[in-house]
XYZ file of C-alpha atoms in Angstrom:
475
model
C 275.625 197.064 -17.893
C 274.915 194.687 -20.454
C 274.900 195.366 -23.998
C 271.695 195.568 -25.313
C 271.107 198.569 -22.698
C 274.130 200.275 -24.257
C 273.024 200.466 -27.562
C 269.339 201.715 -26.044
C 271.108 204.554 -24.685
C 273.322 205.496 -27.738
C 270.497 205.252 -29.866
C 268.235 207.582 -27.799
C 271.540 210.118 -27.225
C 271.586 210.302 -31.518
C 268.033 210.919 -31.921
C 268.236 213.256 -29.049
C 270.821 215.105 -31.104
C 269.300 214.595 -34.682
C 266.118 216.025 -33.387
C 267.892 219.356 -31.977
C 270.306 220.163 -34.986
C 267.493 219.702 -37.348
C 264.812 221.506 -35.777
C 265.874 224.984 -36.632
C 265.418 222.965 -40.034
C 261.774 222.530 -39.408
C 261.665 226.370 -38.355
C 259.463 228.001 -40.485
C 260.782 231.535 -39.662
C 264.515 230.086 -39.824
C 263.382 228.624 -43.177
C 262.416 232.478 -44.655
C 265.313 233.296 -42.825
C 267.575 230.870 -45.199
C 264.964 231.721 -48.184
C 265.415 235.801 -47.799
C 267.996 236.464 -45.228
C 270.916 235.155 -47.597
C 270.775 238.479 -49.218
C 274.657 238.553 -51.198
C 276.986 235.918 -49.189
C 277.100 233.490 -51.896
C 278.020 236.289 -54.641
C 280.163 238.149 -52.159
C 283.788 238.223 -53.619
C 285.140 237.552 -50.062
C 282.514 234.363 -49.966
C 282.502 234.792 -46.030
C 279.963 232.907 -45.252
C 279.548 232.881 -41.625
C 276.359 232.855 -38.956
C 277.325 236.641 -38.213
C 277.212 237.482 -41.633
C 273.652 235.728 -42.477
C 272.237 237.806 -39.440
C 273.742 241.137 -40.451
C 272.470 239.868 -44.258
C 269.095 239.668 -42.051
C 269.428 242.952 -40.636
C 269.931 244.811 -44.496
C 266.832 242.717 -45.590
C 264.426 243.734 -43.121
C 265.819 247.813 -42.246
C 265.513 248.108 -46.298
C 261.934 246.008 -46.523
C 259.984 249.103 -47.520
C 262.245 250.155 -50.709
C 262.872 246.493 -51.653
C 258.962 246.083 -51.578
C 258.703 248.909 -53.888
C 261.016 247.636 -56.451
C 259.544 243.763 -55.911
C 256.096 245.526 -56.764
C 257.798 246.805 -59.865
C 259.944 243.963 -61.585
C 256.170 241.837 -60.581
C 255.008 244.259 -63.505
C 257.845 244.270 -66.031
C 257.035 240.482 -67.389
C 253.085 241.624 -68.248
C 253.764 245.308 -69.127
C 257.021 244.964 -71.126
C 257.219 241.601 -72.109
C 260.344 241.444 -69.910
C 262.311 237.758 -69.547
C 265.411 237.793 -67.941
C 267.514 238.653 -64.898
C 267.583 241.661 -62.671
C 270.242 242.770 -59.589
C 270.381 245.416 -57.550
C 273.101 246.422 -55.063
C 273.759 249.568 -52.145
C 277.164 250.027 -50.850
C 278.505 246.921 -52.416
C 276.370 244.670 -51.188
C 273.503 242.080 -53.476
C 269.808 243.573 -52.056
C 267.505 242.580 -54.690
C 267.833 239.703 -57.012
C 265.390 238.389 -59.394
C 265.103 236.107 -62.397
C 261.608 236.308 -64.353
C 260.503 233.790 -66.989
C 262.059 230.762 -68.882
C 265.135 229.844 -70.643
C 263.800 228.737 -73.856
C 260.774 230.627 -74.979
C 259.539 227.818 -76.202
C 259.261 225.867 -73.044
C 258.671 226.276 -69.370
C 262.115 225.708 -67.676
C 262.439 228.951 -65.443
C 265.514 231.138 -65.651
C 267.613 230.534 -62.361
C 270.533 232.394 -61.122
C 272.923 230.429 -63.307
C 271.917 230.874 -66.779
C 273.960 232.586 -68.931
C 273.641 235.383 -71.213
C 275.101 236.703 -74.071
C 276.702 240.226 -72.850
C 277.186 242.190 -76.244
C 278.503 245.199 -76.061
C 278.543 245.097 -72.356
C 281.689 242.806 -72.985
C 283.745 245.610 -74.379
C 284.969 246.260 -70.405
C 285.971 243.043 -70.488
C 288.659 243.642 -73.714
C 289.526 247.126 -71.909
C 290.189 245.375 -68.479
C 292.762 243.224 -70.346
C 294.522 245.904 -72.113
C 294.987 248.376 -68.992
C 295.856 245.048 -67.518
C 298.765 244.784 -70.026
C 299.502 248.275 -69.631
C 299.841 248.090 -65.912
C 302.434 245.090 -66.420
C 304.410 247.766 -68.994
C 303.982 245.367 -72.240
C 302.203 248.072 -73.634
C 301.589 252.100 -73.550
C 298.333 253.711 -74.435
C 300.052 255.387 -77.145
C 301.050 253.115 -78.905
C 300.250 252.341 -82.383
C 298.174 249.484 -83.474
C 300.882 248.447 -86.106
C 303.372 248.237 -83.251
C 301.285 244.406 -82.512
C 299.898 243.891 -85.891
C 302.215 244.689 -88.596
C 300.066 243.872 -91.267
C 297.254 245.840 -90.260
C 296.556 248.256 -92.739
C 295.214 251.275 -90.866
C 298.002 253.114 -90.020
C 298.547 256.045 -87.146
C 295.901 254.802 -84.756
C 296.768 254.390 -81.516
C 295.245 251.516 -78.842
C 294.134 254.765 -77.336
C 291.862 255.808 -80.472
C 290.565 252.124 -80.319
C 289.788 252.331 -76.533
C 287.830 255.609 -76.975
C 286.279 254.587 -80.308
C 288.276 257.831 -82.417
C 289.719 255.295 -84.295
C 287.575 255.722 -88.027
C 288.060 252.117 -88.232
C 285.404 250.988 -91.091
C 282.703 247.965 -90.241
C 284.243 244.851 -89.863
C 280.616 243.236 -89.738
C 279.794 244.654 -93.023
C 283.195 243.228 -94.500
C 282.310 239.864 -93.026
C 278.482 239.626 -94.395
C 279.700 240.588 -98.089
C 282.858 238.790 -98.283
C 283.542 235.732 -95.934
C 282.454 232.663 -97.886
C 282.900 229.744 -95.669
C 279.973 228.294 -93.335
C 281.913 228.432 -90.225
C 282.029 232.027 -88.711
C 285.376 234.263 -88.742
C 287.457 234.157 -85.105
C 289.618 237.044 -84.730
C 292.528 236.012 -86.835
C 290.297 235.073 -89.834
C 288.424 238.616 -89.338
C 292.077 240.199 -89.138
C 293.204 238.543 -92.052
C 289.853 239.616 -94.226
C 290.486 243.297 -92.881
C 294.160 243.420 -94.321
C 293.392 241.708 -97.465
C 290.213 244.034 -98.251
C 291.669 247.285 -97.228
C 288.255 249.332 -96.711
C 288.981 253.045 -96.786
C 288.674 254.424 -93.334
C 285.748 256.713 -92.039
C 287.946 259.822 -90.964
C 291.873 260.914 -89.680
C 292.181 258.988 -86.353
C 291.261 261.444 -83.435
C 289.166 263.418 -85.349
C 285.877 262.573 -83.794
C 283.962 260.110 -81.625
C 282.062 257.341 -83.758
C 281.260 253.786 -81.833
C 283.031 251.434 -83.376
C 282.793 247.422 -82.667
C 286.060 246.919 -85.243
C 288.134 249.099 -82.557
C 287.704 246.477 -79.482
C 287.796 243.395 -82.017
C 291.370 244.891 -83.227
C 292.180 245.565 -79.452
C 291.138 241.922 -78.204
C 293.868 240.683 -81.198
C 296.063 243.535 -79.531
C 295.938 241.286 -76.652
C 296.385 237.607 -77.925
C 299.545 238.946 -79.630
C 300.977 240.598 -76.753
C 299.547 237.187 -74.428
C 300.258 234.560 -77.043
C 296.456 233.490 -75.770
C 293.497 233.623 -77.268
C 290.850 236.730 -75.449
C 289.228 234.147 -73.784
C 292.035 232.376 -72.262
C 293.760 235.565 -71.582
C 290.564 236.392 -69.533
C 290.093 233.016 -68.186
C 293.792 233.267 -66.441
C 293.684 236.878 -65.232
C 289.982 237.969 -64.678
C 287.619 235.412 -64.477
C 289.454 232.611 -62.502
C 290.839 234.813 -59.807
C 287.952 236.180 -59.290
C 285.926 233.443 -58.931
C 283.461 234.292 -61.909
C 282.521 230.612 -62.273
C 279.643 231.228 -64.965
C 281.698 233.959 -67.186
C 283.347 232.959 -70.179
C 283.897 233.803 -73.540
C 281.614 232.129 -76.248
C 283.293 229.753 -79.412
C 280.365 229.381 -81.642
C 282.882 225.947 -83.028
C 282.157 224.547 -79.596
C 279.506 223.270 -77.796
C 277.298 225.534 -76.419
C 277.665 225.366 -72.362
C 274.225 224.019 -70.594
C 273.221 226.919 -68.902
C 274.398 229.352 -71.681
C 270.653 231.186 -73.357
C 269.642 231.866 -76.881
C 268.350 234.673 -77.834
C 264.790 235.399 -79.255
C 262.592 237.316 -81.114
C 258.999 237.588 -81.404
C 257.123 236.242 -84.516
C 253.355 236.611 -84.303
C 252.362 235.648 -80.928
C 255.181 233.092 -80.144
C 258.887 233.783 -80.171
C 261.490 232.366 -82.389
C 265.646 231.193 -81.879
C 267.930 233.754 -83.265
C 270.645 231.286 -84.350
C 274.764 232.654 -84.570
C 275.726 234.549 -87.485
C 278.543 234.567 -89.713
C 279.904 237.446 -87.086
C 279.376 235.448 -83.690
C 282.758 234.324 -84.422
C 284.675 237.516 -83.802
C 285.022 238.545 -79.964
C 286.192 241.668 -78.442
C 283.515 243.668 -79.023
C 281.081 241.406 -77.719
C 281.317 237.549 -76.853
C 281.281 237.546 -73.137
C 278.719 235.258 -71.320
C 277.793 235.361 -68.016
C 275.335 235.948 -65.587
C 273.961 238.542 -62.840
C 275.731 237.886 -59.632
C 279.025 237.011 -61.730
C 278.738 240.777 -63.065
C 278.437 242.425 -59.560
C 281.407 240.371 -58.310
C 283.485 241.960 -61.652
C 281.810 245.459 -60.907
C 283.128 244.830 -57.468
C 286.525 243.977 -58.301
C 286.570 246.875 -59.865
C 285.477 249.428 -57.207
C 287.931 247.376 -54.821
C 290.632 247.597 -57.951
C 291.177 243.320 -56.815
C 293.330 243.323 -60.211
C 293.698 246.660 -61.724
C 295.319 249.305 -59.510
C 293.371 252.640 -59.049
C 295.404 254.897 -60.997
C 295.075 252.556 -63.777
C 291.453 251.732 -63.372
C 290.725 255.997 -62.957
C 291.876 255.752 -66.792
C 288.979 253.668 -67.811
C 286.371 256.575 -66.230
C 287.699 259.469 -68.159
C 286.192 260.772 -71.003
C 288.227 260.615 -74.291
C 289.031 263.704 -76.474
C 289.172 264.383 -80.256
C 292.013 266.241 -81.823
C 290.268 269.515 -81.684
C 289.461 268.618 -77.774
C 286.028 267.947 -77.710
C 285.190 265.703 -75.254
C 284.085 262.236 -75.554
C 281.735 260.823 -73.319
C 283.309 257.321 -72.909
C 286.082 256.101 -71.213
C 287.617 252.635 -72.052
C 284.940 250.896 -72.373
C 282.303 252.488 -69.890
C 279.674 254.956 -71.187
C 280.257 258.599 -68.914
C 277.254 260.523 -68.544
C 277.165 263.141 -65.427
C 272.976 263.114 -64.102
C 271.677 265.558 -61.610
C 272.707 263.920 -58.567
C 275.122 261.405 -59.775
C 278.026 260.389 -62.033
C 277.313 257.146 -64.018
C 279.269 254.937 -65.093
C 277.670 252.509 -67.233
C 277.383 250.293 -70.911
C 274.593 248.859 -72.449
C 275.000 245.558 -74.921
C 272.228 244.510 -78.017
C 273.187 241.676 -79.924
C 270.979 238.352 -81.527
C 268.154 238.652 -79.020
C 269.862 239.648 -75.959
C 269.310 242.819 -73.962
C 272.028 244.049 -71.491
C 272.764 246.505 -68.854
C 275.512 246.985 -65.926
C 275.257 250.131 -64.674
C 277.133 251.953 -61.625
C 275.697 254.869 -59.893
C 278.834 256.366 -58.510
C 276.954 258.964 -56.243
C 274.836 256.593 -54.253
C 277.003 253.691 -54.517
C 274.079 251.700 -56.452
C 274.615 249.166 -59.069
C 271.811 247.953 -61.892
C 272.762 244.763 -63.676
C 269.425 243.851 -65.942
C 269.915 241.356 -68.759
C 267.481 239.396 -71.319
C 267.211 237.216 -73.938
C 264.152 238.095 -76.004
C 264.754 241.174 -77.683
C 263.641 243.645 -74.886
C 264.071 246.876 -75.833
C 263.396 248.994 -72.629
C 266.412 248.858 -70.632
C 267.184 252.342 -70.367
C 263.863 253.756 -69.071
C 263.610 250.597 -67.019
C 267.028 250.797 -65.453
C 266.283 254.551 -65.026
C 263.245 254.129 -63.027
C 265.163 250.905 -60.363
C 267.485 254.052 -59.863
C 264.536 255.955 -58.711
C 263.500 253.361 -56.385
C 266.512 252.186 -55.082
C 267.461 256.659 -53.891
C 265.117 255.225 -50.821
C 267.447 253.042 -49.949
C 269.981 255.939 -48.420
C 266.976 257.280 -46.109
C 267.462 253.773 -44.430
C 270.746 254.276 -44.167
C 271.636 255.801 -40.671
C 269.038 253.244 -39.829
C 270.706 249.973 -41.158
C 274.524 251.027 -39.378
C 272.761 251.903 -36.069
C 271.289 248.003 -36.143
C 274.517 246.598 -37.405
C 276.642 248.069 -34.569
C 274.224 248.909 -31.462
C 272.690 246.412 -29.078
C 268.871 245.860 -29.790
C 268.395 244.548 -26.162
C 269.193 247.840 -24.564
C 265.718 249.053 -24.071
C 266.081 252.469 -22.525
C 269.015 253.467 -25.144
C 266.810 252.891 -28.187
C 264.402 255.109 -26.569
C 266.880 257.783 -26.790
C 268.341 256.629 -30.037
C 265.344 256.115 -32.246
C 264.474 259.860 -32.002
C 267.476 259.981 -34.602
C 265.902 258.287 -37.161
C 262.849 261.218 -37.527
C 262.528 260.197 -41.015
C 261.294 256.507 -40.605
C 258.250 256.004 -38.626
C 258.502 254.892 -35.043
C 256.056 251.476 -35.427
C 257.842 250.389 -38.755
C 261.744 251.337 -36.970
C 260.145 248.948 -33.728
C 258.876 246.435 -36.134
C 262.236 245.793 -37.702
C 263.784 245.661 -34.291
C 261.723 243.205 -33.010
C 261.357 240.946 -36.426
C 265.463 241.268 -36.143
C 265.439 240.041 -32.048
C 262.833 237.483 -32.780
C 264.822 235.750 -35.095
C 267.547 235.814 -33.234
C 266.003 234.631 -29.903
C 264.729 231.317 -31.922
C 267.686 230.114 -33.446
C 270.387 231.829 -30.596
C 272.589 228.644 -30.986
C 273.124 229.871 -35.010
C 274.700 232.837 -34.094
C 276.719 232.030 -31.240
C 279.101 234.137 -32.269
C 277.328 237.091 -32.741
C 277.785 240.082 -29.901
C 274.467 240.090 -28.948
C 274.114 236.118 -27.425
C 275.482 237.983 -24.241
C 272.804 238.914 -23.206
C 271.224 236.448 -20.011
C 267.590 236.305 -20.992
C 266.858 238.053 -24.451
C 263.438 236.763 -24.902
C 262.240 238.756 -21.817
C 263.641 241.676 -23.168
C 262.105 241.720 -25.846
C 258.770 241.860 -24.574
C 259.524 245.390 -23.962
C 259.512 246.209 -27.063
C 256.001 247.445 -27.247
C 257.217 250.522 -25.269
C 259.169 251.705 -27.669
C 255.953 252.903 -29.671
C 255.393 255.227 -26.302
């Protein structure tokens, strides 16, 4: 065989094989499969990303279509009724179902928010500073009980336990208002500055530690020092070591208003006339604790994750953080260390929300129904609450889908006459949108079969003449 014949042949072999691992490419199905079936994999914590899990990712998106339509048809609103820019997550049963990012980084241009920009968490951060602490405590360098003087000697304030701080029952006065009136230089106060100005002023206290539940940003500023003196690091190193690097939180970090700002980190804005203006950092940016945490939607459910999985803090520890604190007469206190309690109807909620410069925040956790909000903005949006409030509403569907969504992710969708006698379980769904999803499910599958090889189902001899029968289903 001579050689130009040789190379004739290899050449056709490649294109031969080009043309069939690139056509599921030029699948227009397989492409809204890629688009919309990739529901959570790249935020899961376990990052499994495997052709089993995009189908069963597949099989969430389309048993859930009719509640995730709802809330779509909602969040298409928010931007024209409420002025809403920002980002917006929803998750069931650990797992990302809705995901959306609505209008533009800078206000003042047209660059679209994406799923890596940044935000400025405010108070939202404060679970961050609490995380470390019980983090400390769990390693024994610390007890709850101890006083603040124990770690900062020079600290004025005496009797007040990290406990008080945690639970704000501290009476700590305003650092802010210290800062504004009496810091003199042009670049902001970091912690130790702050510290120092606290000590030096001595501002009389608002009440006997314990007495009584007032919020209190100076408590989980003195409890982030708490830490770097324990640590010998900074917050945000402390964090960078122990939270956010083992848990892969690639786009959380905590802000230095002396450094560069990072490129996807936001500003926030506020409206002025018709157009919106840059908030720029303040003389109390510098301080961190209390606030000072950046990062962005899908990095938040992967640290609300880590949580209900306790990836870092045990569970006895972590239950700590979700009871509510009590004065010295025993009133309760509905916050934990730092998480907001409130007990609703059908639910327990476990949740903060953050306001700071421009920037709106939310993470919110649903204990009841296993459903997490994470909303966050940049332009001074003030409706989170009734906003948040009414996702909750629509995502309660989700659990009447339920039943529905385990039956497809552990039966076998070829087996005609068993899903006749199975789908009379699922009363509440209606038969032609239960058979729809079936056969949306099989018909992706039967196009790109060699993608999920792996998957249970590719037994099956001849699945495209099964699923012809689908139709009498609807009999």
């Amino acid at each position: 065989m001579n050689k130009p014949y040789i190379i004739y042949v290899l050449l056709f072999v490649s294109m031969f094989f080009f043309v069939v691992t690139n056509s599921a490419d030029r699948d227009p199905q397989f492409n809204r499969l890629n688009k919309e079936g990739d529901l959570y994999n790249s935020n899961d914590l376990a990052s499994n990303h495997s052709p089993k899990n995009d189908f069963n990712d597949f099989i969430l998106k389309e048993a859930y279509r009719v509640p995730l339509e709802n809330i779509r048809n909602y969040t298409s609103l928010l931007s024209q009724q409420y002025g809403f820019n920002g980002s917006i997550l929803v998750a069931k049963n650990g797992k990302i179902l809705f995901e959306e990012h609505i209008g533009r980084k800078d206000l003042r241009l047209k660059d679209p928010i994406d799923s890596t920009s940044t935000y400025q968490l405010a108070s939202v951060s404060k679970q961050f500073t609490a995380s470390a602490i019980l983090l400390l405590y769990q390693e024994g360098k610390l007890d709850l009980d101890d006083f603040a003087t124990k770690y900062l000697p020079d600290f004025p304030y005496k009797n007040i336990k990290i406990r008080h701080l945690l639970n704000h029952t501290s009476g700590l006065p305003n650092y802010m208002y210290a800062a504004e009136k009496n810091w003199k230089s042009k670049t902001p106060p970091d912690n130790i500055a702050m510290l120092g100005l606290m000590n030096k002023l001595q501002m009389q206290a608002y009440f006997k530690p314990g007495d009584r539940f007032d919020y209190s940003n100076t408590g989980y500023f003195i409890l982030a020092s708490i830490v770097s003196k324990i640590s010998n690091q900074s917050l945000g190193d402390f964090l960078d070591s122990r939270f956010f690097n083992p848990l892969n939180l690639t786009n959380t970090y905590v802000h230095d208003p002396n450094e560069p700002s990072k490129k996807e980190e936001l500003v926030g804005f506020r409206r002025y006339g018709k157009s919106y203006i840059a908030i720029p950092f303040t003389v109390n940016d510098g301080v961190v604790g209390d606030k000072g945490v950046y990062s962005n939607a899908s990095d938040l459910f992967k640290w609300n994750q880590s949580l209900t999985e306790h990836t870092i803090l045990n569970d006895t520890i972590l239950a700590k953080a979700f009871m509510p604190g009590k004065t010295n007469s025993g009133k309760i206190v509905p916050y934990g260390f730092g998480f907001r309690l409130k007990q609703e109807t059908d639910t327990e909620l476990v949740y903060h929300n953050g306001v700071w410069n421009g920037f709106s925040t939310t993470l919110r956790r649903y204990k009841g129904d296993d459903i997490t909000i994470i909303i966050l903005s940049n332009n001074s949006f003030n409706s989170i609450t009734p906003i948040s409030e009414k996702l909750h509403e629509l995502s309660k569907d989700f659990s009447k889908y339920d039943p529905f969504v385990s039956f497809l992710e552990n039966t076998n969708i070829y087996d005609i006459n068993k899903l006749k006698d199975d789908l009379v379980n699922f009363a509440d769904i209606p038969r032609d949108e239960s058979v729809a999803i079936i056969e949306k499910i099989a018909n992706i599958y039967n196009k790109q079969n060699a993608r999920f090889v792996p998957h249970k189902y590719s037994e099956v001899s001849n699945p495209i003449l099964v699923n012809q029968q689908y139709q009498t289903l609807l009999n």
